[in-house]
Coordinates of N, CA and C and ligand atoms in Angstrom, one line a residue:
M1 N 0.8 -1.2 0.0 CA 0.0 0.0 0.0 C 0.9 1.3 0.0
T2 N 0.6 2.2 -0.9 CA 1.2 3.5 -0.8 C 0.2 4.4 -0.3
K3 N 0.6 5.3 0.7 CA -0.3 6.1 1.4 C 0.0 7.6 1.2
I4 N -1.0 8.4 0.8 CA -0.8 9.8 0.5 C -1.8 10.6 1.3
L5 N -1.3 11.7 1.9 CA -2.1 12.6 2.7 C -2.1 14.0 2.1
M6 N -3.3 14.6 1.9 CA -3.4 15.9 1.4 C -3.7 16.8 2.6
V7 N -3.0 18.0 2.7 CA -3.2 18.8 3.9 C -3.5 20.3 3.5
C8 N -4.5 20.9 4.2 CA -4.7 22.3 4.0 C -4.9 22.9 5.4
L9 N -5.5 24.1 5.5 CA -5.8 24.7 6.8 C -7.0 24.1 7.5
G10 N -8.2 24.2 6.9 CA -9.4 23.8 7.5 C -9.8 22.3 7.3
N11 N -9.3 21.7 6.3 CA -9.7 20.4 5.8 C -11.2 20.3 5.4
I12 N -11.7 21.5 4.9 CA -13.0 21.5 4.3 C -13.1 22.0 2.9
C13 N -12.1 22.7 2.4 CA -12.1 23.2 1.0 C -11.1 22.5 0.1
R14 N -9.8 22.8 0.2 CA -8.8 22.3 -0.7 C -8.5 20.8 -0.5
S15 N -8.1 20.4 0.7 CA -7.6 19.0 0.8 C -8.6 17.9 0.6
P16 N -9.9 18.1 1.0 CA -10.9 17.1 0.7 C -11.1 16.9 -0.8
L17 N -11.0 18.1 -1.5 CA -11.1 18.0 -3.0 C -9.9 17.3 -3.6
A18 N -8.7 17.6 -3.1 CA -7.5 16.9 -3.5 C -7.6 15.4 -3.2
E19 N -8.1 15.1 -2.1 CA -8.3 13.7 -1.7 C -9.2 13.0 -2.7
G20 N -10.4 13.6 -2.9 CA -11.4 13.0 -3.8 C -10.8 12.8 -5.2
I21 N -10.1 13.8 -5.7 CA -9.6 13.8 -7.1 C -8.6 12.7 -7.2
L22 N -7.6 12.6 -6.3 CA -6.5 11.6 -6.4 C -7.1 10.2 -6.2
K23 N -8.0 10.0 -5.3 CA -8.7 8.7 -5.1 C -9.3 8.2 -6.4
S24 N -9.9 9.2 -7.1 CA -10.7 8.8 -8.3 C -9.7 8.3 -9.4
K25 N -8.4 8.6 -9.3 CA -7.5 8.3 -10.3 C -6.6 7.1 -10.0
L26 N -6.7 6.5 -8.8 CA -5.8 5.5 -8.3 C -6.6 4.2 -7.9
P27 N -6.0 3.0 -8.1 CA -6.7 1.8 -7.7 C -6.8 1.7 -6.2
Q28 N -8.0 1.4 -5.7 CA -8.2 1.4 -4.2 C -7.5 0.3 -3.5
D29 N -7.1 -0.7 -4.2 CA -6.5 -1.9 -3.5 C -5.0 -1.6 -3.3
E30 N -4.5 -0.6 -3.9 CA -3.0 -0.3 -3.8 C -2.7 1.0 -3.1
F31 N -3.6 1.9 -3.0 CA -3.4 3.2 -2.5 C -4.4 3.6 -1.5
I32 N -3.9 4.3 -0.4 CA -4.8 4.9 0.5 C -4.5 6.4 0.4
V33 N -5.6 7.2 0.2 CA -5.5 8.6 0.1 C -6.4 9.2 1.3
D34 N -5.9 10.2 2.0 CA -6.6 10.8 3.1 C -6.3 12.3 3.1
S35 N -7.0 13.1 3.9 CA -6.7 14.5 4.1 C -6.9 14.9 5.5
A36 N -6.3 16.1 5.8 CA -6.3 16.6 7.2 C -6.1 18.1 7.1
G37 N -6.4 18.8 8.2 CA -6.2 20.3 8.2 C -5.2 20.5 9.4
T38 N -4.4 21.6 9.2 CA -3.5 22.0 10.3 C -4.2 22.6 11.4
A39 N -5.4 23.2 11.2 CA -6.2 23.8 12.3 C -7.3 22.8 12.7
N40 N -7.9 23.1 13.9 CA -8.9 22.2 14.4 C -10.3 22.8 14.3
Y41 N -10.4 23.9 13.5 CA -11.8 24.6 13.4 C -12.9 23.7 12.9
H42 N -12.6 22.8 12.0 CA -13.7 22.1 11.3 C -13.6 20.6 11.5
V43 N -13.0 20.2 12.7 CA -12.9 18.7 13.0 C -14.4 18.1 13.0
G44 N -14.6 17.1 12.3 CA -15.9 16.4 12.3 C -16.8 17.0 11.3
S45 N -16.4 18.1 10.6 CA -17.4 18.8 9.6 C -17.2 18.2 8.2
P46 N -18.3 18.2 7.5 CA -18.3 17.8 6.1 C -17.5 18.8 5.3
P47 N -17.1 18.5 4.0 CA -16.5 19.5 3.2 C -17.4 20.7 2.9
D48 N -16.8 21.8 2.6 CA -17.6 23.0 2.2 C -18.5 22.7 1.0
K49 N -19.7 23.2 1.0 CA -20.7 22.9 0.0 C -20.1 23.2 -1.4
R50 N -19.3 24.3 -1.5 CA -18.7 24.7 -2.8 C -17.7 23.6 -3.3
S51 N -17.0 23.0 -2.4 CA -16.0 21.9 -2.8 C -16.8 20.7 -3.2
V52 N -17.9 20.4 -2.4 CA -18.8 19.3 -2.8 C -19.3 19.5 -4.2
A53 N -19.8 20.7 -4.5 CA -20.4 21.0 -5.7 C -19.5 20.9 -6.9
V54 N -18.3 21.4 -6.8 CA -17.3 21.3 -7.9 C -16.9 19.9 -8.1
A55 N -16.7 19.2 -7.0 CA -16.3 17.7 -7.1 C -17.4 17.0 -7.9
N56 N -18.7 17.2 -7.5 CA -19.8 16.6 -8.1 C -19.9 16.9 -9.6
K57 N -19.6 18.1 -9.9 CA -19.7 18.5 -11.3 C -18.7 17.6 -12.2
Y58 N -17.6 17.2 -11.6 CA -16.7 16.3 -12.3 C -16.8 14.9 -11.9
G59 N -18.0 14.5 -11.3 CA -18.2 13.1 -11.1 C -17.6 12.5 -9.9
I60 N -17.2 13.4 -8.9 CA -16.5 12.9 -7.7 C -17.3 13.2 -6.5
N61 N -17.5 12.2 -5.6 CA -18.4 12.4 -4.4 C -17.5 12.5 -3.2
I62 N -17.5 13.7 -2.6 CA -16.7 13.9 -1.4 C -17.6 14.1 -0.1
N63 N -18.9 13.9 -0.3 CA -19.9 14.2 0.7 C -19.6 13.6 2.1
N64 N -19.0 12.3 2.0 CA -18.9 11.6 3.3 C -17.6 11.9 4.0
L65 N -16.7 12.7 3.5 CA -15.5 13.0 4.2 C -15.8 13.9 5.4
R66 N -15.0 13.8 6.4 CA -15.1 14.6 7.6 C -13.8 15.2 8.0
G67 N -13.8 16.4 8.5 CA -12.6 17.1 8.8 C -11.8 16.5 10.0
R68 N -10.5 16.5 9.9 CA -9.7 16.1 11.1 C -8.4 16.9 11.1
Q69 N -7.8 16.9 12.2 CA -6.6 17.8 12.3 C -5.3 16.9 12.1
F70 N -4.4 17.5 11.4 CA -3.1 16.9 11.1 C -2.4 16.7 12.5
E71 N -1.7 15.5 12.6 CA -1.0 15.2 13.9 C 0.4 14.6 13.5
A72 N 1.3 14.6 14.4 CA 2.7 14.1 14.2 C 2.6 12.7 13.7
S73 N 1.7 11.9 14.3 CA 1.7 10.4 13.9 C 1.4 10.2 12.4
D74 N 0.8 11.3 11.8 CA 0.6 11.2 10.3 C 1.9 11.0 9.5
F75 N 3.0 11.4 10.1 CA 4.3 11.2 9.4 C 4.6 9.7 9.4
D76 N 4.1 8.9 10.4 CA 4.3 7.5 10.4 C 3.4 6.8 9.5
R77 N 2.2 7.3 9.4 CA 1.1 6.6 8.7 C 1.1 6.9 7.2
F78 N 1.8 7.9 6.7 CA 1.8 8.2 5.2 C 3.2 8.3 4.6
D79 N 3.2 7.9 3.3 CA 4.5 8.0 2.6 C 4.7 9.3 1.9
Y80 N 3.6 10.0 1.5 CA 3.7 11.3 0.8 C 2.7 12.2 1.5
I81 N 3.2 13.4 1.8 CA 2.3 14.4 2.4 C 2.4 15.7 1.6
Y82 N 1.2 16.0 0.9 CA 1.1 17.2 0.1 C 0.4 18.3 0.8
V83 N 1.1 19.4 0.9 CA 0.4 20.6 1.5 C 0.0 21.6 0.4
M84 N -1.0 22.4 0.6 CA -1.6 23.3 -0.4 C -0.8 24.6 -0.5
D85 N -0.3 25.1 0.7 CA 0.3 26.4 0.6 C 1.5 26.5 1.6
S86 N 2.2 27.7 1.6 CA 3.4 27.8 2.4 C 3.1 27.8 3.9
S87 N 1.9 28.3 4.2 CA 1.6 28.3 5.6 C 1.3 26.9 6.1
N88 N 0.6 26.1 5.3 CA 0.4 24.7 5.7 C 1.8 24.0 5.8
L89 N 2.7 24.4 4.9 CA 4.1 23.8 4.9 C 4.8 24.1 6.2
S90 N 4.8 25.3 6.7 CA 5.5 25.6 7.9 C 4.8 24.9 9.1
N91 N 3.4 24.9 9.1 CA 2.7 24.2 10.2 C 3.0 22.7 10.3
V92 N 3.0 22.1 9.1 CA 3.3 20.6 9.1 C 4.8 20.4 9.5
L93 N 5.7 21.2 8.9 CA 7.1 21.0 9.3 C 7.4 21.3 10.7
S94 N 6.6 22.1 11.4 CA 6.9 22.4 12.8 C 6.6 21.1 13.6
L95 N 5.9 20.2 13.1 CA 5.6 18.9 13.8 C 6.5 17.8 13.4
A96 N 7.4 18.0 12.4 CA 8.3 17.0 12.0 C 9.3 16.7 13.1
R97 N 9.7 15.4 13.2 CA 10.5 14.9 14.3 C 11.9 14.6 13.8
N98 N 12.1 14.4 12.5 CA 13.4 14.0 12.0 C 13.4 14.3 10.5
E99 N 14.6 14.0 9.8 CA 14.8 14.3 8.4 C 13.8 13.5 7.6
A100 N 13.5 12.2 8.0 CA 12.6 11.3 7.2 C 11.2 11.9 7.2
D101 N 10.8 12.5 8.3 CA 9.5 13.2 8.3 C 9.5 14.3 7.3
I102 N 10.5 15.2 7.3 CA 10.6 16.4 6.4 C 10.6 15.9 5.0
A103 N 11.3 14.8 4.7 CA 11.4 14.4 3.3 C 10.1 13.9 2.7
K104 N 9.1 13.6 3.5 CA 7.8 13.2 3.0 C 6.9 14.4 2.5
V105 N 7.3 15.6 2.9 CA 6.4 16.7 2.7 C 6.8 17.5 1.4
N106 N 5.8 17.9 0.6 CA 6.0 18.7 -0.6 C 4.8 19.6 -0.8
M107 N 5.0 20.7 -1.4 CA 3.8 21.5 -1.8 C 3.3 20.9 -3.1
I108 N 1.9 20.8 -3.2 CA 1.4 20.0 -4.3 C 1.6 20.6 -5.6
L109 N 1.7 21.9 -5.7 CA 1.9 22.5 -7.1 C 3.3 22.3 -7.5
N110 N 4.2 21.9 -6.6 CA 5.6 21.6 -7.1 C 5.6 20.4 -8.0
E111 N 4.5 19.6 -8.0 CA 4.4 18.5 -9.0 C 4.3 19.1 -10.4
I112 N 3.6 20.2 -10.6 CA 3.5 20.9 -11.9 C 4.7 21.8 -12.2
Y113 N 5.0 22.6 -11.1 CA 6.1 23.6 -11.3 C 7.1 23.3 -10.3
P114 N 8.1 22.4 -10.6 CA 9.0 21.9 -9.6 C 9.8 23.1 -9.0
G115 N 9.9 23.1 -7.7 CA 10.7 24.0 -6.9 C 10.2 25.5 -6.8
E116 N 9.0 25.7 -7.4 CA 8.5 27.1 -7.4 C 7.8 27.5 -6.2
N117 N 7.3 26.5 -5.4 CA 6.6 26.7 -4.2 C 5.4 27.6 -4.3
F118 N 4.6 27.4 -5.4 CA 3.4 28.1 -5.6 C 2.3 27.6 -4.7
D119 N 1.4 28.5 -4.2 CA 0.3 28.1 -3.3 C -0.9 27.7 -4.1
V120 N -1.7 26.8 -3.6 CA -3.1 26.6 -4.1 C -3.8 27.6 -3.2
P121 N -4.4 28.7 -3.9 CA -5.0 29.8 -3.1 C -6.2 29.3 -2.3
D122 N -6.3 29.8 -1.1 CA -7.4 29.4 -0.2 C -8.7 30.0 -0.8
P123 N -9.7 29.1 -1.2 CA -10.9 29.6 -1.8 C -12.0 30.0 -0.9
Y124 N -11.7 29.8 0.5 CA -12.8 29.9 1.5 C -13.6 31.2 1.3
Y125 N -12.9 32.3 1.1 CA -13.6 33.6 1.0 C -13.9 34.0 -0.5
S126 N -13.7 33.1 -1.4 CA -14.0 33.4 -2.8 C -15.3 32.8 -3.2
G127 N -15.7 33.1 -4.5 CA -16.9 32.6 -5.0 C -16.7 31.2 -5.7
N128 N -17.7 30.8 -6.4 CA -17.5 29.5 -7.1 C -16.4 29.4 -8.0
Q129 N -16.0 30.5 -8.7 CA -14.9 30.5 -9.6 C -13.6 30.1 -8.9
G130 N -13.5 30.5 -7.7 CA -12.3 30.2 -6.9 C -12.2 28.7 -6.7
F131 N -13.3 28.0 -6.5 CA -13.3 26.6 -6.3 C -13.0 25.9 -7.6
E132 N -13.6 26.4 -8.7 CA -13.3 25.8 -10.0 C -11.8 25.9 -10.3
N133 N -11.2 27.1 -10.1 CA -9.7 27.2 -10.3 C -8.9 26.2 -9.5
V134 N -9.3 26.1 -8.2 CA -8.6 25.1 -7.3 C -8.8 23.7 -7.9
Y135 N -10.0 23.4 -8.3 CA -10.2 22.0 -8.9 C -9.2 21.8 -10.0
N136 N -9.1 22.8 -10.9 CA -8.3 22.6 -12.1 C -6.8 22.4 -11.7
M137 N -6.4 23.2 -10.8 CA -5.0 23.1 -10.4 C -4.7 21.7 -9.7
L138 N -5.6 21.3 -8.9 CA -5.4 20.0 -8.2 C -5.6 18.8 -9.1
N139 N -6.4 19.0 -10.1 CA -6.6 17.9 -11.1 C -5.3 17.7 -11.9
E140 N -4.7 18.8 -12.3 CA -3.5 18.7 -13.1 C -2.3 18.2 -12.2
A141 N -2.3 18.6 -11.0 CA -1.2 18.1 -10.1 C -1.4 16.6 -9.8
C142 N -2.7 16.2 -9.6 CA -3.0 14.8 -9.3 C -2.6 13.9 -10.5
D143 N -2.9 14.4 -11.7 CA -2.5 13.6 -12.9 C -1.0 13.3 -12.9
I144 N -0.2 14.3 -12.5 CA 1.3 14.1 -12.5 C 1.6 13.1 -11.3
I145 N 1.0 13.2 -10.2 CA 1.2 12.3 -9.1 C 0.9 10.9 -9.5
V146 N -0.2 10.7 -10.2 CA -0.6 9.3 -10.7 C 0.5 8.8 -11.6
K147 N 1.0 9.6 -12.5 CA 2.0 9.1 -13.5 C 3.3 8.7 -12.7
K148 N 3.6 9.4 -11.6 CA 4.8 9.0 -10.9 C 4.6 7.7 -10.1
L149 N 3.4 7.5 -9.6 CA 3.1 6.4 -8.6 C 2.7 5.1 -9.3
I150 N 2.2 5.2 -10.5 CA 1.7 3.9 -11.1 C 2.7 3.4 -12.1
Ligands
4NP1 P1 -9.2 25.0 3.5 O1 -10.0 26.4 3.5 O2 -7.9 25.2 4.3 O3 -8.9 24.8 2.0 O4 -10.1 24.0 4.0 C1 -10.4 27.0 4.7 C2 -11.5 26.6 5.4 C3 -11.8 27.2 6.6 C4 -11.1 28.3 7.0 C5 -10.0 28.7 6.3 C6 -9.6 28.1 5.2 N1 -11.5 29.0 8.2 O5 -10.8 30.0 8.6 O6 -12.5 28.6 8.9

């Protein structure tokens, strides 16, 4: 099993969408994909309606996901940890215990633009177009991740 974790701030907008998109492209018997937030604001909450809607538009169901907070033990449970932005990156790295933990973490858009450290913009305060843009970025990044892993 290869295990991949998607991380954002709230675990209700970007990372559940990234989880749903990547899951839809990988065989379930070989890969585990999960998501978490660095903050605890939305623990137990379903994804934002706008993320649910854009996922649905592309045939992906993320209704049943629930928010949870990233914790240090996630470094043991996952092989790859993708963060959405630079603030997620510093929050996740602040919990890293050793070099092996650090080596698992990357910004997801570095899969498209290696080494550029571009952010997936937080769409929480934006309209539906923001969610559509985020969907497109994550979809492109996930296609590259799939090519690497399969
Ligand atoms: P996410 O978006 O990190 O993509 O899930 C956010 C969701 C909620 C909040 C911020 C960002 N919030 O401040 O509640």
